[in-house]
């Protein structure tokens, strides 16, 4: 039975775990550090909440899904959907999610640097998609809210009473956004921009100007679709293009928490908050450093009640590849109501 995409959060004390990204060893270490028994029970009656992005890039995504889904089924955890789970529901191949697919070739970017990661078999793939389709997009109670990327009241309101499967929701909203862009002539304008700049858009040495139609379509695609807003945040046109992940970008992510002034606290992940030297460029999210001017473990927003708990566990694959012995990227959890941050170490 399909349920609302915005559901009730557990009562009582919680440990809210950031983006795991397949790092099963870090997850087990974090649970041990927080005092959880191997079966997921806590002597103080605490329960777990996972912020999504359980999968991709890390050492064993199928193992993480099994561990977390077992905890959820046993009533010991809740989990919201992240953009990486949404990609699989939409059958969208991205770098790092080749572990899910039955076959990939040497040119498949979904495997990329992650060819040694364990694959899911056919029965696991079916079960994984079925379970992902049951996950809410947001959780809430009177004092606390949980979402993968962005708590945006208009998007929450658009989705709260719509019980369609999340894949249908996302695709329906995408069609509506595309219709608005077509109506406003943006696709015709983008075609003209691509005629001149298509090749340069993938060249980091090119001098690419702001291309307003591409910028407008990219911003609308992200920020007018409430499913994408909750799972991967708001975006806006950047002041000037920048090169990231293989192409020139015309939009940048918004630090929405700087405007968050609601009384309930909100905990989220997604934004690659770097626990090391702030000059370390490998941890940067797309565009400007959204955490500039804040300390590593600081609560955010005008009321100090917004917390990003993604501390770059998803970069451990890169650290392993470089041969480091001590990871800088950490898996972390925030304890509620204590507001403390615990890490995998």
CSV table of C-alpha atoms in Angstrom, one decimal:
chain,number,residue,atom,x,y,z
A,1,UNK,CA,0.0,0.0,0.0
A,2,UNK,CA,1.4,3.4,-1.0
A,3,UNK,CA,1.9,5.8,1.8
A,4,UNK,CA,2.3,9.6,2.1
A,5,UNK,CA,5.8,10.8,1.1
A,6,UNK,CA,5.8,12.9,4.3
A,7,UNK,CA,5.5,10.7,7.3
A,8,UNK,CA,5.6,10.7,11.1
A,9,UNK,CA,9.0,10.6,12.7
A,10,UNK,CA,9.7,8.3,15.7
A,11,UNK,CA,9.1,9.6,19.1
A,12,UNK,CA,11.8,9.5,21.8
A,13,UNK,CA,15.6,9.9,21.5
A,14,UNK,CA,17.1,9.4,18.1
A,15,UNK,CA,20.5,9.0,16.3
A,16,UNK,CA,20.2,10.5,12.8
A,17,UNK,CA,22.8,9.0,10.5
A,18,UNK,CA,24.3,10.9,7.5
A,19,UNK,CA,25.0,9.6,4.0
A,20,UNK,CA,26.5,6.2,4.2
A,21,UNK,CA,27.4,5.7,0.5
A,22,UNK,CA,28.0,2.0,0.7
A,23,UNK,CA,30.6,2.3,3.6
A,24,UNK,CA,29.4,-0.8,5.6
A,25,UNK,CA,32.5,-0.9,7.8
A,26,UNK,CA,32.1,2.8,8.8
A,27,UNK,CA,28.4,2.1,9.5
A,28,UNK,CA,29.1,-0.8,11.8
A,29,UNK,CA,31.8,1.2,13.6
A,30,UNK,CA,29.5,4.2,14.0
A,31,UNK,CA,26.7,1.9,15.5
A,32,UNK,CA,29.2,0.4,17.9
A,33,UNK,CA,30.5,3.9,18.9
A,34,UNK,CA,26.9,4.9,19.7
A,35,UNK,CA,26.3,1.8,21.9
A,36,UNK,CA,24.0,-0.2,19.6
A,37,UNK,CA,24.0,-4.0,19.9
A,38,UNK,CA,24.6,-6.1,16.8
A,39,UNK,CA,20.9,-6.6,16.4
A,40,UNK,CA,20.4,-2.8,16.3
A,41,UNK,CA,18.9,-2.4,19.7
A,42,UNK,CA,20.1,0.3,22.1
A,43,UNK,CA,20.2,-0.2,25.9
A,44,UNK,CA,18.7,3.3,26.4
A,45,UNK,CA,15.9,2.7,23.9
A,46,UNK,CA,17.3,5.0,21.2
A,47,UNK,CA,16.4,4.4,17.6
A,48,UNK,CA,18.0,5.2,14.3
A,49,UNK,CA,17.0,7.5,11.4
A,50,UNK,CA,18.9,7.3,8.1
A,51,UNK,CA,19.1,10.4,5.8
A,52,UNK,CA,19.3,8.5,2.6
A,53,UNK,CA,22.1,8.1,0.1
A,54,UNK,CA,22.8,4.7,1.6
A,55,UNK,CA,24.4,3.5,-1.7
A,56,UNK,CA,27.0,4.2,-4.4
A,57,UNK,CA,30.8,4.7,-4.4
A,58,UNK,CA,31.5,2.8,-1.2
A,59,UNK,CA,32.8,-0.7,-0.4
A,60,UNK,CA,29.6,-2.6,-0.3
A,61,UNK,CA,26.3,-1.0,-1.2
A,62,UNK,CA,24.2,-4.2,-1.1
A,63,UNK,CA,25.4,-4.9,2.4
A,64,UNK,CA,24.4,-1.4,3.6
A,65,UNK,CA,20.9,-1.7,2.1
A,66,UNK,CA,20.4,-5.1,3.7
A,67,UNK,CA,21.6,-3.8,7.1
A,68,UNK,CA,19.4,-0.7,7.1
A,69,UNK,CA,16.3,-2.4,5.6
A,70,UNK,CA,16.5,-5.1,8.3
A,71,UNK,CA,16.7,-2.4,11.0
A,72,UNK,CA,13.7,-0.6,9.4
A,73,UNK,CA,11.6,-3.8,9.1
A,74,UNK,CA,12.3,-4.6,12.8
A,75,UNK,CA,11.1,-1.2,13.9
A,76,UNK,CA,14.5,-0.1,15.0
A,77,UNK,CA,15.1,2.6,12.3
A,78,UNK,CA,13.5,4.8,9.8
A,79,UNK,CA,15.0,6.0,6.5
A,80,UNK,CA,14.2,8.7,4.0
A,81,UNK,CA,14.9,8.6,0.3
A,82,UNK,CA,18.1,10.2,-1.0
A,83,UNK,CA,18.9,11.3,-4.6
A,84,UNK,CA,21.1,8.2,-5.1
A,85,UNK,CA,18.1,5.9,-4.3
A,86,UNK,CA,15.9,8.0,-6.5
A,87,UNK,CA,18.3,7.6,-9.4
A,88,UNK,CA,17.9,3.9,-9.2
A,89,UNK,CA,14.1,4.1,-9.0
A,90,UNK,CA,14.3,6.2,-12.2
A,91,UNK,CA,16.8,3.8,-13.8
A,92,UNK,CA,19.2,6.7,-14.2
A,93,UNK,CA,22.8,5.4,-14.5
A,94,UNK,CA,25.3,7.7,-12.6
A,95,UNK,CA,28.9,7.4,-11.7
A,96,UNK,CA,29.2,5.0,-8.8
A,97,UNK,CA,25.9,3.1,-9.2
A,98,UNK,CA,27.0,0.4,-11.6
A,99,UNK,CA,27.0,-2.0,-8.7
A,100,UNK,CA,23.3,-2.2,-9.2
A,101,UNK,CA,23.2,-3.2,-12.8
A,102,UNK,CA,23.5,-6.6,-14.2
A,103,UNK,CA,26.0,-5.7,-17.0
A,104,UNK,CA,28.2,-2.8,-17.7
A,105,UNK,CA,30.9,-2.4,-20.4
A,106,UNK,CA,34.3,-0.8,-20.3
A,107,UNK,CA,32.8,2.6,-21.2
A,108,UNK,CA,30.0,2.6,-18.7
A,109,UNK,CA,30.5,5.6,-16.4
A,110,UNK,CA,28.3,4.1,-13.8
A,111,UNK,CA,31.1,1.7,-12.9
A,112,UNK,CA,34.0,4.1,-13.4
A,113,UNK,CA,36.5,3.9,-10.5
A,114,UNK,CA,34.2,1.5,-8.7
A,115,UNK,CA,34.6,-1.7,-10.7
A,116,UNK,CA,35.7,-3.7,-7.6
A,117,UNK,CA,32.6,-2.9,-5.6
A,118,UNK,CA,30.2,-6.0,-5.0
A,119,UNK,CA,27.3,-6.1,-7.4
A,120,UNK,CA,23.7,-6.8,-6.6
A,121,UNK,CA,22.3,-10.0,-8.1
A,122,UNK,CA,18.9,-10.2,-9.8
A,123,UNK,CA,16.9,-11.1,-6.6
A,124,UNK,CA,18.6,-8.3,-4.7
A,125,UNK,CA,17.9,-5.7,-7.4
A,126,UNK,CA,14.2,-6.5,-7.2
A,127,UNK,CA,14.1,-6.4,-3.4
A,128,UNK,CA,16.1,-3.2,-3.3
A,129,UNK,CA,13.8,-1.3,-5.7
A,130,UNK,CA,10.8,-2.6,-3.9
A,131,UNK,CA,12.1,-1.3,-0.6
A,132,UNK,CA,13.3,2.0,-1.9
A,133,UNK,CA,9.8,2.6,-3.3
A,134,UNK,CA,8.4,2.4,0.3
A,135,UNK,CA,10.7,5.1,1.7
A,136,UNK,CA,9.3,8.5,2.5
A,137,UNK,CA,10.8,11.7,1.3
A,138,UNK,CA,10.6,13.4,4.7
A,139,UNK,CA,9.8,12.7,8.3
A,140,UNK,CA,8.5,15.1,10.9
A,141,UNK,CA,7.3,15.5,14.5
A,142,UNK,CA,6.6,18.5,16.6
A,143,UNK,CA,10.2,19.3,17.5
A,144,UNK,CA,12.2,17.8,14.7
A,145,UNK,CA,12.2,17.4,10.9
A,146,UNK,CA,14.3,15.0,8.8
A,147,UNK,CA,14.9,15.2,5.0
A,148,UNK,CA,17.8,14.2,2.7
A,149,UNK,CA,18.6,17.5,1.1
A,150,UNK,CA,16.2,20.4,1.7
A,151,UNK,CA,13.2,21.2,3.9
A,152,UNK,CA,11.2,23.5,1.6
A,153,UNK,CA,7.7,24.2,2.8
A,154,UNK,CA,6.2,24.7,-0.7
A,155,UNK,CA,7.6,21.4,-1.9
A,156,UNK,CA,6.5,19.7,1.3
A,157,UNK,CA,3.0,21.0,0.8
A,158,UNK,CA,2.9,19.9,-2.8
A,159,UNK,CA,3.7,16.3,-1.8
A,160,UNK,CA,2.2,15.9,1.7
A,161,UNK,CA,-1.1,14.5,0.6
A,162,UNK,CA,-0.1,12.9,-2.7
A,163,UNK,CA,0.2,9.1,-2.2
A,164,UNK,CA,1.4,8.2,-5.7
A,165,UNK,CA,4.6,6.2,-5.9
A,166,UNK,CA,7.7,8.5,-5.8
A,167,UNK,CA,8.8,7.5,-9.3
A,168,UNK,CA,5.4,8.6,-10.7
A,169,UNK,CA,5.5,11.8,-8.6
A,170,UNK,CA,9.0,12.7,-9.9
A,171,UNK,CA,8.2,11.9,-13.5
A,172,UNK,CA,4.9,13.8,-13.4
A,173,UNK,CA,6.5,16.9,-12.0
A,174,UNK,CA,9.3,16.7,-14.5
A,175,UNK,CA,6.7,16.7,-17.3
A,176,UNK,CA,5.1,19.8,-15.9
A,177,UNK,CA,8.4,21.6,-15.6
A,178,UNK,CA,9.3,20.7,-19.2
A,179,UNK,CA,5.9,22.0,-20.4
A,180,UNK,CA,6.5,25.3,-18.7
A,181,UNK,CA,10.0,25.6,-20.2
A,182,UNK,CA,8.6,24.7,-23.7
A,183,UNK,CA,5.8,27.3,-23.3
A,184,UNK,CA,8.4,30.0,-22.4
A,185,UNK,CA,10.6,29.2,-25.4
A,186,UNK,CA,13.5,28.0,-23.4
A,187,UNK,CA,14.1,24.8,-25.3
A,188,UNK,CA,14.4,26.8,-28.6
A,189,UNK,CA,16.8,29.2,-27.0
A,190,UNK,CA,18.9,26.3,-25.5
A,191,UNK,CA,19.1,24.7,-28.9
A,192,UNK,CA,20.7,27.9,-30.3
A,193,UNK,CA,23.2,28.0,-27.3
A,194,UNK,CA,24.1,24.4,-27.9
A,195,UNK,CA,24.8,24.9,-31.6
A,196,UNK,CA,27.6,27.2,-30.6
A,197,UNK,CA,28.8,25.8,-27.2
A,198,UNK,CA,28.0,22.1,-27.0
A,199,UNK,CA,31.5,20.9,-27.5
A,200,UNK,CA,33.0,23.5,-25.2
A,201,UNK,CA,30.7,22.7,-22.4
A,202,UNK,CA,32.7,19.5,-21.7
A,203,UNK,CA,36.1,21.2,-22.1
A,204,UNK,CA,37.6,22.5,-18.8
A,205,UNK,CA,40.0,24.8,-20.7
A,206,UNK,CA,37.2,26.5,-22.7
A,207,UNK,CA,36.0,30.0,-21.9
A,208,UNK,CA,32.3,29.4,-21.7
A,209,UNK,CA,30.0,32.4,-21.0
A,210,UNK,CA,26.8,32.4,-19.1
A,211,UNK,CA,24.2,30.6,-21.3
A,212,UNK,CA,20.9,31.9,-19.9
A,213,UNK,CA,18.5,29.4,-21.5
A,214,UNK,CA,20.6,26.4,-20.2
A,215,UNK,CA,20.8,28.1,-16.8
A,216,UNK,CA,17.0,28.6,-16.7
A,217,UNK,CA,16.2,25.1,-17.7
A,218,UNK,CA,18.6,23.6,-15.2
A,219,UNK,CA,17.3,25.7,-12.4
A,220,UNK,CA,13.7,24.9,-13.2
A,221,UNK,CA,14.4,21.2,-13.6
A,222,UNK,CA,15.7,21.1,-10.1
A,223,UNK,CA,13.8,23.7,-8.1
A,224,UNK,CA,10.3,23.4,-9.6
A,225,UNK,CA,10.1,19.6,-9.1
A,226,UNK,CA,9.3,19.1,-5.3
A,227,UNK,CA,10.7,15.5,-5.4
A,228,UNK,CA,14.1,16.8,-6.6
A,229,UNK,CA,14.0,19.7,-4.1
A,230,UNK,CA,13.6,17.4,-1.1
A,231,UNK,CA,16.2,14.8,-2.4
A,232,UNK,CA,18.8,17.1,-4.0
A,233,UNK,CA,18.0,20.7,-3.0
A,234,UNK,CA,17.3,24.1,-4.6
A,235,UNK,CA,19.4,25.5,-7.3
A,236,UNK,CA,19.7,29.0,-8.9
A,237,UNK,CA,21.7,30.6,-11.7
A,238,UNK,CA,25.3,31.2,-10.6
A,239,UNK,CA,27.1,34.5,-11.0
A,240,UNK,CA,29.4,32.9,-13.5
A,241,UNK,CA,29.8,29.4,-15.0
A,242,UNK,CA,32.1,26.9,-13.3
A,243,UNK,CA,33.4,23.5,-14.4
A,244,UNK,CA,32.4,20.5,-12.2
A,245,UNK,CA,32.0,16.8,-12.8
A,246,UNK,CA,32.8,16.9,-16.5
A,247,UNK,CA,30.9,20.0,-17.7
A,248,UNK,CA,30.4,23.7,-17.3
A,249,UNK,CA,27.6,24.5,-14.9
A,250,UNK,CA,25.3,27.5,-15.1
A,251,UNK,CA,23.5,26.8,-11.8
A,252,UNK,CA,24.7,26.4,-8.2
A,253,UNK,CA,23.2,24.9,-5.0
A,254,UNK,CA,21.5,27.2,-2.5
A,255,UNK,CA,22.3,27.2,1.2
A,256,UNK,CA,18.6,27.2,2.1
A,257,UNK,CA,19.3,26.7,5.8
A,258,UNK,CA,20.5,30.2,6.0
A,259,UNK,CA,16.9,31.3,5.6
A,260,UNK,CA,15.4,28.5,7.7
A,261,UNK,CA,13.5,30.2,10.6
A,262,UNK,CA,10.9,27.6,11.7
A,263,UNK,CA,10.9,26.5,15.3
A,264,UNK,CA,11.3,22.7,14.8
A,265,UNK,CA,14.9,21.7,14.2
A,266,UNK,CA,15.8,20.1,10.9
A,267,UNK,CA,18.5,17.5,10.1
A,268,UNK,CA,19.7,16.8,6.6
A,269,UNK,CA,22.6,15.3,4.6
A,270,UNK,CA,23.6,15.6,0.9
A,271,UNK,CA,26.0,18.6,0.9
A,272,UNK,CA,29.4,17.1,1.5
A,273,UNK,CA,30.4,19.0,4.7
A,274,UNK,CA,34.1,18.6,4.9
A,275,UNK,CA,35.6,17.7,8.3
A,276,UNK,CA,39.2,18.4,7.3
A,277,UNK,CA,41.1,21.4,6.1
A,278,UNK,CA,38.7,23.8,4.4
A,279,UNK,CA,41.2,24.4,1.6
A,280,UNK,CA,40.9,20.8,0.5
A,281,UNK,CA,39.2,21.1,-2.9
A,282,UNK,CA,38.2,17.5,-3.3
A,283,UNK,CA,35.4,17.8,-0.8
A,284,UNK,CA,33.7,20.8,-2.5
A,285,UNK,CA,30.1,20.6,-3.3
A,286,UNK,CA,29.1,22.0,-6.7
A,287,UNK,CA,29.8,25.7,-6.8
A,288,UNK,CA,30.8,27.8,-3.8
A,289,UNK,CA,31.5,26.3,-0.4
A,290,UNK,CA,28.1,26.4,1.2
A,291,UNK,CA,29.6,26.2,4.7
A,292,UNK,CA,32.0,29.0,4.4
A,293,UNK,CA,32.3,30.9,7.7
A,294,UNK,CA,31.0,28.0,9.9
A,295,UNK,CA,32.9,25.6,12.1
A,296,UNK,CA,33.0,21.9,11.4
A,297,UNK,CA,30.4,20.7,13.8
A,298,UNK,CA,28.3,23.9,14.0
A,299,UNK,CA,24.5,24.0,13.9
A,300,UNK,CA,23.3,26.2,11.1
A,301,UNK,CA,20.7,28.8,10.3
A,302,UNK,CA,19.5,32.0,12.0
A,303,UNK,CA,18.1,30.0,14.9
A,304,UNK,CA,21.0,27.5,15.1
A,305,UNK,CA,18.5,24.6,14.6
A,306,UNK,CA,19.5,23.2,11.2
A,307,UNK,CA,22.2,20.6,10.9
A,308,UNK,CA,23.9,19.0,7.9
A,309,UNK,CA,25.4,15.6,9.0
A,310,UNK,CA,27.0,14.5,5.7
A,311,UNK,CA,30.7,14.5,6.5
A,312,UNK,CA,32.0,13.0,3.3
A,313,UNK,CA,32.0,9.3,3.9
A,314,UNK,CA,31.3,9.2,0.2
A,315,UNK,CA,34.9,10.2,-0.4
A,316,UNK,CA,36.5,7.2,1.3
A,317,UNK,CA,36.8,5.4,-2.0
A,318,UNK,CA,39.2,8.1,-3.1
A,319,UNK,CA,41.1,8.0,0.1
A,320,UNK,CA,41.5,4.3,-0.1
A,321,UNK,CA,42.7,4.6,-3.7
A,322,UNK,CA,45.4,7.1,-2.6
A,323,UNK,CA,46.5,4.6,0.1
A,324,UNK,CA,45.8,6.7,3.2
A,325,UNK,CA,45.6,4.9,6.5
A,326,UNK,CA,43.4,7.3,8.4
A,327,UNK,CA,40.2,8.5,6.7
A,328,UNK,CA,39.3,12.2,6.7
A,329,UNK,CA,35.8,11.6,5.3
A,330,UNK,CA,33.6,10.5,8.2
A,331,UNK,CA,30.3,8.8,8.7
A,332,UNK,CA,28.5,10.8,11.3
A,333,UNK,CA,25.2,10.9,13.3
A,334,UNK,CA,23.6,13.7,15.3
A,335,UNK,CA,22.0,12.7,18.6
A,336,UNK,CA,18.6,14.2,19.4
A,337,UNK,CA,17.7,15.8,21.7
A,338,UNK,CA,21.4,16.1,22.9
A,339,UNK,CA,22.4,17.8,19.5
A,340,UNK,CA,25.8,16.0,19.8
A,341,UNK,CA,27.6,14.7,16.7
A,342,UNK,CA,29.2,11.2,16.9
A,343,UNK,CA,31.5,9.9,14.1
A,344,UNK,CA,32.7,6.6,12.9
A,345,UNK,CA,36.3,7.7,13.5
